[in-house]
Amino acid sequence: MGIEDASMRNGRALSGQWADSVVVRPRTTEQHITVNKRLVLGFAISILTLIVVTAIAITLSVSFERCAAESSGGLAANGSSNSKWKQSRDGNISHRDSEDGQQPWRHLRLPSTLRPRHYDLRLSVYMENFTFSGEVNIEFECVRSTKFIVLHTDRLEVEKKLLVYSDSKKAGAMRIQRRFHYQPKQVYVIALHREMKPLRTYKINITFHAHIEHELLGFFRSSYVLNGERRFLAVTQFSPTHARKAFPCFDEPIYKATFRVSLKHESSYQSLSNMPVEASTSDEDGWVNNHFSRTPRMSTYYLAWAVCHFTYREAVTDNGVVIRLYARPDAIQSGSGDYALHITKRLLQFYQDYFKVKYSLPKLDLLAVPKHPYAAMENWGLSVFVEQKILLDPDVSSFSYQMELTMVVVHEICHQWFGDLVTPVWWEDVWLKEGFAHYFEYIGADFLFPKWNMEKQRFLTDVLHEVMLLDGLASSHPISQEVFEATDIDRVFDWIAYKKGAALIRMLANVMGQPLFQRGLNAMQREGKDINITQVMDRWTLQMGYPVVTISKNDSLDNSVTISQEHFVYDTDAKIQNPELFNNSFQWQIPLTLAVGNSSHISTETIIWVSNKTGTNYLLFNFTKTWLIFQGNMHKNELLVSDPRTLFFFSRAGYLPQNVPLQMISYLSQETEFLPWHAASRALYQLDKLLDRTEDHSLFSVSLISDQFGVWCILTLTSAIRKTQELQREVMMLACSFGNKHCHRQAVSLISDWISSNKNRIPPNVRDIVYCTGVSLMDEDVWEFIWMKFHSSTAISEKKVLLEALTCSDNIFLLNRLLNLSLTSDLVPDQDVIDVIIHVGRNPLGRHLAWRYFREKWDILNSRYGEALFMNSKLISGVTEFLNTEAELNELKEFILTSGGESAPAFARAVEIVQTNVKWHILFQQQFYRWLRKAPDG
């Protein structure tokens, strides 16, 4: 599943990223598994074997069970390194495996007594009143004797049930003793008069009806305007637990089955599903019934369908796979989908070659919808994207927009293998599929555009540094989280799962080397040493956080260094306040790459493994006139360029003096590479937001555009800096954001020319910077002009940039107006409302407005977005991350208490971040400003 990432867009705003081959944590004692032999053999020589078999099965001590084991019920896993987790899972499984005196509908997991094989699902869709009716016939096998059928349903009106068993000559209806909904667990329970028998196959027929919801989950509706007419469509979003909103089912990822879907609707609409249309019939009343081919075995949350008025463009791969991109007719006609269609065709071939496994379906549809809770969803054969992440107009779309769109497409196409074909058994290991797909955003983008150099550059700043911010909090968590309640399922889908998962997979690839990594060996050697994957990876996946490593020359021993590690936490007081959590057992196995050199020679890289709290390492060289570079999980060229932001992390936590990071980045006036500028700008952005409401903030801004810190007068760029669009944009953004007068004058001039000529000559790559700067400096008429352009523009990428620019205003009235319009009208798309609130909060003059608005409208916002993964946590984080006063901290704590949000992880993180902000101001603000005042003479 794709989610929106955060990347710098302008000076004010930072915009909002196995049941067949089983992946189970060691504490999971249940493995009902079918292993596809062909898949396993194919993956044995591919990367998936490494990740699924080596890095998971070996790393996490998982045993694989074949079909016979699955049929026999079940199965204890190997011992876990964490006995508490194992005990908790054993307790849960014991409930599932024994119904004596139990009520199986009261447990988190469905009872393991039944296993679905096939669904026949027939739906009639009524777009005139946004309702649908359906009939589902589920064929299932009885694994152990039981009287109960427990199915997931949510918001469905169940009409009638008919149960038959099909493997007996006396086949017929079984008597039903009672039936009822149990809403706390979202299940429908059917109790029979007599037990079903093991190894027999049964069928249940259920008819039902429900509403096509306005909210963005289950089977929901959306709309758009074409030629002045509003048109509607309906589409599904089932991940992680919302298939039950559309039909009764075994809605857990382990219960893979095949599906045959039929959709009946008015003939003016067309319908899509995971598979091609097998047959189509028409009624006299003008309705059509499309019957889709049977799917492969898959989890319920990958089933999908849509009913719409869209048109499409098509491409066909060398293997005959038909790729179609469906979108609004005007978007298709303008060619906005052509780019995504082109790269998808290339990506299918790339992944087939990489994984040595062919794409499994005869077609792949890409569906661009006006609103969606996420960037995209990887439904097998019918991937759904929000329009902003798949439609590109080359005349107005910036390079950064193209890059972001590319990575979303790369992510979702990767899931067609790692996710759809190979699926986590349960949600606690969702980090595997999401971390792998997130890592491959950079590998796949480099395949498409090698000059982008994404894996070597952007990965550091956009993934590794971002997860260091989150994982350095005391409220962080292990990458693999235990799921005790249904509410925990949403919690496992967070940036720790995506970004730390990607970082760990990349670390493994770097240690092994890409060729060996891709071949998927089950064991590896490098530098003549065996590497115990289990010991290495357990430390990174089963405990939260990451280490800070200290290396010092050992004066008492020649040619040796002392290397020590400790758990890095921003709030160092947390270790004192919670000694039980931050105990001495926190340590990691760390691969440190060592390079040694002097003025005439640089040695070959070697790896030193750090596994103890403190240890002495002897090095085979003399320290005289020799330098050493130690790197953890990085390439050679990444050390210096990654240091600015890492040093900001250390200084903010108090590990380093506050002036060190700024002194380091003073060399940027001689820097012509993109990555150092990008790393520095993201760090400076965070620091600016800490300071932007202080009395001396101008001192910080002036210092950054002075000669001491480099050439910030960016609109008179040298030819060296002009060599990449990314670099030009990065430095330009810093200059305008921190008040460079020349930048401001140019932005005002460009906006004025646009207004007077009604012709936009602003280069697409810097439009967001120019728009934001112009709106912040110019009068209300400019804001109204941008608002008008937002409504009249048909280019998706342009609309997003225009909307974000409106949040840059210095006019409190206009910011309030925008906030109110975004939530109370149809003028702003649903998925953009959160971005509006967050971006207003990033404007120092709008921060208190957004914070107040968030609290006042919380009930509405929580009702609209509360069930959508990431949306609420994104909103909570975005509105609170730059609050930094004692008063705001107290308001946040009070709001959490009154709103009942004490148990929400996003609120816990928010409190810790605001506490850290407040603490920084108390301890370091004056020290920082004193250094700035003395720096010019230093």
Coordinates of N, CA, C and O in Angstrom, one line a residue, residues 61 218 227 237 278 297 332 373 410 484 518 522 617 666 693 698 747 805 834 844 875 882 929:
S61 N 13.6 -17.5 12.9 CA 13.4 -18.9 13.3 C 12.1 -19.4 13.0 O 11.4 -19.9 13.9
G218 N -14.0 0.4 2.4 CA -15.0 -0.5 2.0 C -15.4 -0.3 0.5 O -14.5 -0.2 -0.3
N227 N -17.3 18.6 -18.1 CA -18.1 19.5 -19.0 C -19.3 20.0 -18.2 O -20.4 20.1 -18.7
Q237 N -11.9 -0.2 -1.3 CA -10.6 -0.1 -0.6 C -10.8 -1.0 0.6 O -11.4 -0.7 1.6
E278 N -15.2 -12.3 -18.3 CA -15.3 -13.6 -18.9 C -16.6 -13.7 -19.8 O -16.6 -14.3 -20.9
R297 N -5.7 -17.8 -5.9 CA -5.9 -17.7 -4.4 C -5.3 -16.4 -3.9 O -4.1 -16.1 -4.2
I332 N -7.6 11.2 -19.8 CA -7.1 10.2 -20.8 C -6.9 10.9 -22.1 O -5.8 10.7 -22.8
P373 N -8.1 7.1 0.3 CA -7.5 7.3 1.6 C -6.0 7.3 1.5 O -5.3 7.8 2.4
V410 N 6.2 2.5 -8.8 CA 7.2 1.5 -8.6 C 6.8 0.7 -7.3 O 6.9 -0.6 -7.3
F484 N -2.9 -7.3 19.6 CA -3.8 -7.9 20.6 C -5.2 -7.6 20.3 O -6.1 -8.4 20.7
Q518 N 20.7 -10.5 -4.6 CA 19.7 -10.8 -5.6 C 19.6 -12.3 -5.8 O 18.6 -12.9 -6.1
N522 N 20.9 -18.6 1.0 CA 20.3 -18.8 2.4 C 21.4 -18.6 3.5 O 21.1 -18.5 4.6
N617 N 39.0 -3.1 19.4 CA 39.3 -3.6 18.1 C 40.7 -3.3 17.7 O 41.1 -2.1 17.8
S666 N 28.7 25.2 6.8 CA 29.3 26.5 6.2 C 30.1 26.3 4.9 O 30.3 27.2 4.2
R693 N 8.9 31.4 15.7 CA 8.1 32.3 16.5 C 8.8 33.0 17.7 O 8.2 33.6 18.6
S698 N 14.9 36.4 13.2 CA 15.5 37.1 12.1 C 17.0 36.9 12.1 O 17.7 36.9 11.1
A747 N 10.3 36.5 -7.4 CA 9.0 35.8 -7.2 C 7.8 36.8 -7.4 O 6.8 36.4 -8.1
A805 N 0.0 26.7 -2.0 CA 0.4 28.1 -1.9 C -0.6 29.0 -1.1 O -0.1 30.0 -0.5
I834 N -6.7 17.4 5.0 CA -5.7 17.2 6.0 C -4.4 18.0 5.6 O -3.8 18.7 6.5
P844 N 4.1 30.0 10.3 CA 4.2 30.5 11.7 C 3.1 31.4 12.1 O 2.7 31.4 13.3
L875 N -2.4 13.7 10.4 CA -3.0 14.9 10.8 C -2.5 15.3 12.2 O -2.1 16.5 12.4
F882 N 5.4 21.1 15.4 CA 6.1 22.4 15.6 C 5.6 23.2 16.8 O 6.0 24.4 16.9
Y929 N 21.5 31.2 20.1 CA 21.5 32.6 19.6 C 22.8 33.4 20.0 O 23.3 34.2 19.3

